[in-house]
Amino acid sequence: KLNVGVDTVQHGVEGLAYLLTESSKLMISETDFQDSIHVLGFSDELNKLLLQLYLDNRKEIRSILGELTPKLPSYHNLEWRLDVQLASRSLRQQIKPAVTIKLHLNQHEDQTAQVLQTDPSTLLHLIQQLEQALGEMKTNHCRRIVRNMK
Amino acid sequence: DPRCFPRRPYAALLRAAFHSLLHHPHAGNSFILDDPDLKDIDPMVLKHCHAAAATCILEAGKQKADISAISACLEDCKLDKERIEQFCTEYQKNKDALEILLGSIGRSPLHITDVSWRLEYQIKSNQLHKTYQPSYFVTLNVENSDSGSHPDVSFSCTMEQLQDLVGKLKDAAKSLERATQM
Protein backbone atom coordinates (compact mmCIF):
# COMPACT_ATOMS: atom_id res chain seq x y z
CA LYS A 1 0.00 0.00 0.00
CA LEU A 2 2.89 2.35 0.73
CA ASN A 3 4.59 1.47 -2.53
CA VAL A 4 8.09 1.40 -1.09
CA GLY A 5 10.56 -1.39 -0.47
CA VAL A 6 10.49 -3.58 2.65
CA ASP A 7 13.87 -2.24 3.72
CA THR A 8 12.67 1.34 3.62
CA VAL A 9 9.66 0.51 5.73
CA GLN A 10 11.80 -1.34 8.22
CA HIS A 11 14.27 1.52 8.47
CA GLY A 12 11.42 3.94 8.85
CA VAL A 13 9.91 1.98 11.68
CA GLU A 14 13.26 1.53 13.40
CA GLY A 15 14.03 5.20 13.04
CA LEU A 16 10.72 6.21 14.54
CA ALA A 17 11.09 3.76 17.37
CA TYR A 18 14.56 5.04 18.15
CA LEU A 19 13.41 8.63 18.04
CA LEU A 20 10.53 7.99 20.40
CA THR A 21 12.37 5.81 22.90
CA GLU A 22 15.35 8.12 23.16
CA SER A 23 13.13 11.16 23.57
CA SER A 24 11.01 9.43 26.20
CA LYS A 25 14.03 8.08 28.03
CA LEU A 26 15.56 11.53 28.32
CA MET A 27 12.19 13.12 28.93
CA ILE A 28 13.07 16.03 26.69
CA SER A 29 10.84 19.04 26.56
CA GLU A 30 8.60 19.96 23.63
CA THR A 31 10.94 22.67 22.41
CA ASP A 32 13.95 20.39 22.53
CA PHE A 33 12.06 17.74 20.59
CA GLN A 34 10.99 20.21 17.94
CA ASP A 35 14.51 21.53 17.61
CA SER A 36 15.90 18.04 17.26
CA ILE A 37 13.60 16.93 14.46
CA HIS A 38 13.82 20.22 12.68
CA VAL A 39 17.28 19.18 11.42
CA LEU A 40 15.68 16.26 9.61
CA GLY A 41 14.08 18.68 7.23
CA PHE A 42 10.52 17.38 7.28
CA SER A 43 7.46 19.45 6.59
CA ASP A 44 5.86 21.44 9.39
CA GLU A 45 2.82 19.21 9.34
CA LEU A 46 4.96 16.11 9.76
CA ASN A 47 6.89 17.74 12.59
CA LYS A 48 3.69 18.57 14.41
CA LEU A 49 2.51 14.98 13.93
CA LEU A 50 5.77 13.61 15.32
CA LEU A 51 5.56 15.93 18.32
CA GLN A 52 2.04 14.79 19.05
CA LEU A 53 3.07 11.17 18.72
CA TYR A 54 5.86 11.78 21.21
CA LEU A 55 3.64 13.50 23.78
CA ASP A 56 0.87 10.96 23.50
CA ASN A 57 3.07 7.91 23.97
CA ARG A 58 5.74 9.26 26.23
CA LYS A 59 4.24 8.02 29.49
CA GLU A 60 3.66 4.50 28.27
CA ILE A 61 7.09 4.21 26.72
CA ARG A 62 8.65 5.38 29.96
CA SER A 63 6.78 2.82 32.00
CA ILE A 64 7.90 0.07 29.65
CA LEU A 65 11.49 1.30 29.86
CA GLY A 66 11.12 1.33 33.61
CA GLU A 67 10.58 -2.41 33.53
CA LEU A 68 14.00 -2.89 32.01
CA THR A 69 15.94 -1.54 34.96
CA PRO A 70 17.62 -4.01 37.33
CA LYS A 71 14.94 -5.19 39.68
CA LEU A 72 14.79 -6.62 43.11
CA PRO A 73 11.83 -8.66 44.26
CA SER A 74 9.07 -6.17 44.81
CA TYR A 75 6.10 -6.03 47.08
CA HIS A 76 2.78 -7.10 45.72
CA ASN A 77 0.42 -7.86 48.56
CA LEU A 78 0.18 -8.97 52.15
CA GLU A 79 -2.43 -11.19 53.78
CA TRP A 80 -2.57 -11.82 57.49
CA ARG A 81 -4.28 -14.12 59.94
CA LEU A 82 -4.50 -14.24 63.72
CA ASP A 83 -3.79 -17.59 65.31
CA VAL A 84 -3.72 -18.81 68.86
CA GLN A 85 -1.78 -21.96 69.55
CA LEU A 86 -3.59 -24.05 72.14
CA ALA A 87 -1.42 -27.14 72.40
CA SER A 88 1.46 -28.95 70.82
CA ARG A 89 3.01 -32.35 71.05
CA SER A 90 5.42 -31.15 73.70
CA LEU A 91 3.15 -28.84 75.73
CA ARG A 92 -0.55 -28.88 76.47
CA GLN A 93 -2.84 -26.07 77.56
CA GLN A 94 -1.11 -23.17 75.87
CA ILE A 95 -2.36 -19.77 74.87
CA LYS A 96 0.15 -18.52 72.36
CA PRO A 97 -1.04 -15.76 70.02
CA ALA A 98 0.67 -15.40 66.68
CA VAL A 99 0.17 -13.48 63.50
CA THR A 100 0.61 -15.48 60.32
CA ILE A 101 1.46 -13.49 57.25
CA LYS A 102 1.45 -14.37 53.57
CA LEU A 103 3.74 -12.04 51.69
CA HIS A 104 3.24 -11.86 47.93
CA LEU A 105 6.24 -10.68 45.98
CA ASN A 106 6.95 -10.18 42.30
CA GLN A 107 10.22 -11.17 40.80
CA HIS A 108 10.94 -11.35 37.09
CA GLU A 109 7.29 -11.79 36.27
CA ASP A 110 6.88 -14.63 38.74
CA GLN A 111 4.77 -14.16 41.79
CA THR A 112 5.98 -15.81 44.92
CA ALA A 113 4.12 -16.15 48.17
CA GLN A 114 5.94 -16.70 51.40
CA VAL A 115 4.34 -17.68 54.68
CA LEU A 116 5.84 -16.00 57.71
CA GLN A 117 4.88 -15.68 61.33
CA THR A 118 5.43 -13.22 64.08
CA ASP A 119 4.36 -12.60 67.63
CA PRO A 120 2.30 -9.61 68.81
CA SER A 121 5.19 -7.59 70.23
CA THR A 122 7.32 -8.01 67.12
CA LEU A 123 4.33 -6.96 65.03
CA LEU A 124 4.07 -3.70 66.93
CA HIS A 125 7.80 -3.20 66.55
CA LEU A 126 7.56 -3.77 62.79
CA ILE A 127 4.76 -1.25 62.49
CA GLN A 128 6.69 1.34 64.45
CA GLN A 129 9.84 0.89 62.39
CA LEU A 130 8.06 1.03 59.04
CA GLU A 131 6.03 4.08 60.03
CA GLN A 132 9.32 5.77 60.81
CA ALA A 133 10.52 4.80 57.35
CA LEU A 134 7.45 6.35 55.75
CA GLY A 135 7.94 9.50 57.76
CA GLU A 136 11.44 9.98 56.43
CA MET A 137 10.33 11.41 53.09
CA LYS A 138 8.64 14.25 54.90
CA THR A 139 11.73 15.35 56.78
CA ASN A 140 13.51 18.55 55.81
CA HIS A 141 16.56 16.66 54.65
CA CYS A 142 14.68 14.57 52.12
CA ARG A 143 12.51 17.46 51.00
CA ARG A 144 15.59 19.55 50.27
CA ILE A 145 17.14 16.84 48.19
CA VAL A 146 13.97 16.26 46.21
CA ARG A 147 13.66 19.98 45.53
CA ASN A 148 17.26 20.31 44.39
CA MET A 149 17.17 17.26 42.16
CA LYS A 150 14.28 18.40 40.02
CA ASP B 1 15.03 -46.98 96.96
CA PRO B 2 16.17 -45.00 100.03
CA ARG B 3 19.08 -47.35 100.66
CA CYS B 4 20.86 -46.55 97.38
CA PHE B 5 20.01 -42.94 97.47
CA PRO B 6 20.59 -41.09 100.72
CA ARG B 7 18.99 -37.71 101.16
CA ARG B 8 21.75 -35.43 99.93
CA PRO B 9 22.44 -37.31 96.72
CA TYR B 10 18.72 -37.38 96.04
CA ALA B 11 18.54 -33.60 96.23
CA ALA B 12 21.63 -33.36 94.05
CA LEU B 13 20.05 -35.72 91.54
CA LEU B 14 16.93 -33.61 91.30
CA ARG B 15 18.97 -30.47 90.78
CA ALA B 16 21.07 -32.18 88.14
CA ALA B 17 18.00 -33.51 86.33
CA PHE B 18 16.39 -30.10 86.10
CA HIS B 19 19.62 -28.45 85.16
CA SER B 20 20.42 -30.83 82.35
CA LEU B 21 16.93 -30.43 80.89
CA LEU B 22 16.68 -26.71 81.13
CA HIS B 23 20.14 -25.45 80.50
CA HIS B 24 21.87 -27.85 78.20
CA PRO B 25 19.38 -30.00 76.37
CA HIS B 26 21.98 -31.20 73.90
CA ALA B 27 25.09 -31.35 76.02
CA GLY B 28 26.41 -34.41 77.77
CA ASN B 29 25.68 -35.39 81.32
CA SER B 30 28.89 -34.12 82.81
CA PHE B 31 26.97 -32.10 85.42
CA ILE B 32 25.64 -35.16 87.14
CA LEU B 33 29.04 -36.67 87.49
CA ASP B 34 30.56 -33.41 88.68
CA ASP B 35 28.35 -33.03 91.73
CA PRO B 36 30.37 -34.35 94.73
CA ASP B 37 27.18 -35.56 96.46
CA LEU B 38 26.65 -38.10 93.75
CA LYS B 39 30.07 -39.63 93.47
CA ASP B 40 29.31 -42.54 95.78
CA ILE B 41 26.33 -43.78 93.84
CA ASP B 42 26.68 -46.66 91.43
CA PRO B 43 26.79 -45.14 87.90
CA MET B 44 24.21 -47.53 86.49
CA VAL B 45 21.72 -46.71 89.22
CA LEU B 46 22.51 -43.04 88.79
CA LYS B 47 21.84 -43.20 85.08
CA HIS B 48 18.50 -44.95 85.52
CA CYS B 49 17.36 -42.61 88.22
CA HIS B 50 18.35 -39.55 86.25
CA ALA B 51 16.44 -40.78 83.23
CA ALA B 52 13.43 -41.57 85.40
CA ALA B 53 13.51 -38.16 87.06
CA ALA B 54 13.87 -36.37 83.73
CA THR B 55 10.98 -38.30 82.21
CA CYS B 56 8.80 -37.53 85.18
CA ILE B 57 9.67 -33.84 84.99
CA LEU B 58 8.98 -33.61 81.27
CA GLU B 59 5.70 -35.45 81.49
CA ALA B 60 4.52 -33.26 84.35
CA GLY B 61 5.55 -30.17 82.41
CA LYS B 62 3.85 -31.32 79.21
CA GLN B 63 0.56 -31.98 80.96
CA LYS B 64 0.89 -28.82 82.99
CA ALA B 65 0.29 -30.92 86.07
CA ASP B 66 -0.29 -29.22 89.39
CA ILE B 67 1.39 -30.18 92.67
CA SER B 68 -1.38 -32.49 93.84
CA ALA B 69 -1.32 -34.48 90.63
CA ILE B 70 2.46 -34.84 90.82
CA SER B 71 2.30 -35.86 94.48
CA ALA B 72 -0.33 -38.46 93.76
CA CYS B 73 1.74 -39.86 90.95
CA LEU B 74 4.90 -40.04 93.02
CA GLU B 75 2.98 -41.67 95.89
CA ASP B 76 1.96 -44.40 93.49
CA CYS B 77 5.66 -44.85 92.77
CA LYS B 78 6.15 -45.42 96.46
CA LEU B 79 8.37 -42.44 97.22
CA ASP B 80 8.19 -41.27 100.80
CA LYS B 81 6.60 -37.95 101.75
CA GLU B 82 9.83 -36.08 102.24
CA ARG B 83 11.13 -37.00 98.83
CA ILE B 84 7.86 -36.08 97.17
CA GLU B 85 8.06 -32.70 98.84
CA GLN B 86 11.61 -32.18 97.65
CA PHE B 87 10.59 -33.03 94.10
CA CYS B 88 7.64 -30.66 94.20
CA THR B 89 9.69 -27.78 95.58
CA GLU B 90 12.33 -28.25 92.93
CA TYR B 91 9.58 -28.51 90.30
CA GLN B 92 7.92 -25.29 91.42
CA LYS B 93 11.21 -23.46 91.15
CA ASN B 94 11.78 -24.59 87.59
CA LYS B 95 8.20 -24.74 86.35
CA ASP B 96 8.24 -21.55 84.30
CA ALA B 97 11.52 -22.28 82.57
CA LEU B 98 10.28 -25.77 81.78
CA GLU B 99 7.10 -24.40 80.25
CA ILE B 100 9.05 -22.01 78.06
CA LEU B 101 11.35 -24.77 76.91
CA LEU B 102 8.52 -27.15 76.02
CA GLY B 103 6.55 -24.41 74.35
CA SER B 104 9.41 -23.56 72.05
CA ILE B 105 9.74 -27.06 70.64
CA GLY B 106 7.85 -27.66 67.45
CA ARG B 107 7.55 -26.55 63.89
CA SER B 108 6.28 -23.21 62.78
CA PRO B 109 6.63 -21.01 59.73
CA LEU B 110 9.67 -18.77 59.50
CA HIS B 111 9.49 -16.35 62.35
CA ILE B 112 10.05 -12.64 61.75
CA THR B 113 12.34 -11.17 64.36
CA ASP B 114 13.18 -7.74 63.04
CA VAL B 115 12.97 -5.41 60.08
CA SER B 116 15.46 -3.07 58.42
CA TRP B 117 14.70 -0.56 55.75
CA ARG B 118 16.47 1.70 53.34
CA LEU B 119 15.10 4.79 51.63
CA GLU B 120 16.46 5.69 48.22
CA TYR B 121 15.72 8.41 45.77
CA GLN B 122 16.06 7.15 42.24
CA ILE B 123 17.44 9.62 39.75
CA LYS B 124 18.11 7.65 36.63
CA SER B 125 18.99 4.31 35.13
CA ASN B 126 20.67 3.50 31.86
CA GLN B 127 17.26 2.73 30.40
CA LEU B 128 15.37 5.64 31.81
CA HIS B 129 16.50 9.08 32.87
CA LYS B 130 14.91 11.55 35.26
CA THR B 131 12.94 9.00 37.20
CA TYR B 132 12.89 11.02 40.47
CA GLN B 133 11.10 8.55 42.63
CA PRO B 134 11.54 7.52 46.24
CA SER B 135 11.96 3.80 46.72
CA TYR B 136 12.15 1.65 49.82
CA PHE B 137 14.13 -1.52 50.29
CA VAL B 138 12.84 -3.57 53.20
CA THR B 139 14.48 -6.59 54.76
CA LEU B 140 12.64 -8.86 57.18
CA ASN B 141 14.99 -10.77 59.44
CA VAL B 142 13.66 -14.27 59.86
CA GLU B 143 14.52 -17.20 62.03
CA ASN B 144 13.86 -20.84 61.50
CA SER B 145 12.69 -22.74 64.56
CA ASP B 146 14.92 -25.68 63.61
CA SER B 147 18.18 -24.29 62.42
CA GLY B 148 17.95 -20.79 63.84
CA SER B 149 19.01 -18.86 60.79
CA HIS B 150 17.67 -18.41 57.32
CA PRO B 151 18.30 -16.00 54.49
CA ASP B 152 16.27 -12.87 55.10
CA VAL B 153 13.28 -11.90 53.04
CA SER B 154 13.95 -8.69 51.12
CA PHE B 155 11.92 -6.69 48.72
CA SER B 156 11.63 -3.26 47.24
CA CYS B 157 8.51 -1.15 47.19
CA THR B 158 7.18 2.30 46.42
CA MET B 159 5.88 4.64 49.07
CA GLU B 160 2.29 3.70 48.27
CA GLN B 161 3.07 0.02 48.54
CA LEU B 162 4.76 0.51 51.88
CA GLN B 163 1.73 2.45 53.09
CA ASP B 164 -0.42 -0.47 51.99
CA LEU B 165 1.82 -2.89 53.85
CA VAL B 166 1.84 -0.85 57.03
CA GLY B 167 -1.91 -0.34 56.81
CA LYS B 168 -2.47 -4.07 56.67
CA LEU B 169 -0.12 -4.71 59.58
CA LYS B 170 -1.99 -2.11 61.59
CA ASP B 171 -5.26 -3.88 60.81
CA ALA B 172 -3.75 -7.07 62.16
CA ALA B 173 -2.59 -5.29 65.31
CA LYS B 174 -6.00 -3.74 65.88
CA SER B 175 -7.63 -7.11 65.42
CA LEU B 176 -5.22 -8.57 67.93
CA GLU B 177 -6.09 -5.87 70.43
CA ARG B 178 -9.79 -6.53 70.04
CA ALA B 179 -9.25 -10.24 70.45
CA THR B 180 -7.36 -9.79 73.70
CA GLN B 181 -10.20 -7.71 75.11
CA MET B 182 -12.80 -10.38 74.52
PDB file of C-alpha atoms in Angstrom, chain B residues 7 10 16-17 31 36 50 75 79 81-82 96 104 107 114 118 124 127 139 142 149 154 161 163-164 168 173 181:
ATOM      1  CA  ARG B   7      18.992 -37.706 101.157  1.00  0.00           C
ATOM      2  CA  TYR B  10      18.718 -37.377  96.037  1.00  0.00           C
ATOM      3  CA  ALA B  16      21.069 -32.175  88.138  1.00  0.00           C
ATOM      4  CA  ALA B  17      17.999 -33.514  86.328  1.00  0.00           C
ATOM      5  CA  PHE B  31      26.971 -32.097  85.417  1.00  0.00           C
ATOM      6  CA  PRO B  36      30.367 -34.350  94.728  1.00  0.00           C
ATOM      7  CA  HIS B  50      18.350 -39.553  86.255  1.00  0.00           C
ATOM      8  CA  GLU B  75       2.976 -41.668  95.886  1.00  0.00           C
ATOM      9  CA  LEU B  79       8.365 -42.440  97.218  1.00  0.00           C
ATOM     10  CA  LYS B  81       6.597 -37.951 101.752  1.00  0.00           C
ATOM     11  CA  GLU B  82       9.826 -36.085 102.241  1.00  0.00           C
ATOM     12  CA  ASP B  96       8.244 -21.550  84.300  1.00  0.00           C
ATOM     13  CA  SER B 104       9.413 -23.558  72.049  1.00  0.00           C
ATOM     14  CA  ARG B 107       7.549 -26.549  63.886  1.00  0.00           C
ATOM     15  CA  ASP B 114      13.181  -7.736  63.037  1.00  0.00           C
ATOM     16  CA  ARG B 118      16.473   1.699  53.336  1.00  0.00           C
ATOM     17  CA  LYS B 124      18.106   7.651  36.627  1.00  0.00           C
ATOM     18  CA  GLN B 127      17.261   2.729  30.399  1.00  0.00           C
ATOM     19  CA  THR B 139      14.480  -6.588  54.764  1.00  0.00           C
ATOM     20  CA  VAL B 142      13.664 -14.266  59.857  1.00  0.00           C
ATOM     21  CA  SER B 149      19.011 -18.860  60.791  1.00  0.00           C
ATOM     22  CA  SER B 154      13.954  -8.692  51.120  1.00  0.00           C
ATOM     23  CA  GLN B 161       3.067   0.021  48.536  1.00  0.00           C
ATOM     24  CA  GLN B 163       1.730   2.448  53.087  1.00  0.00           C
ATOM     25  CA  ASP B 164      -0.419  -0.469  51.993  1.00  0.00           C
ATOM     26  CA  LYS B 168      -2.466  -4.071  56.666  1.00  0.00           C
ATOM     27  CA  ALA B 173      -2.590  -5.289  65.315  1.00  0.00           C
ATOM     28  CA  GLN B 181     -10.196  -7.714  75.107  1.00  0.00           C
TER      29      GLN B 181
END
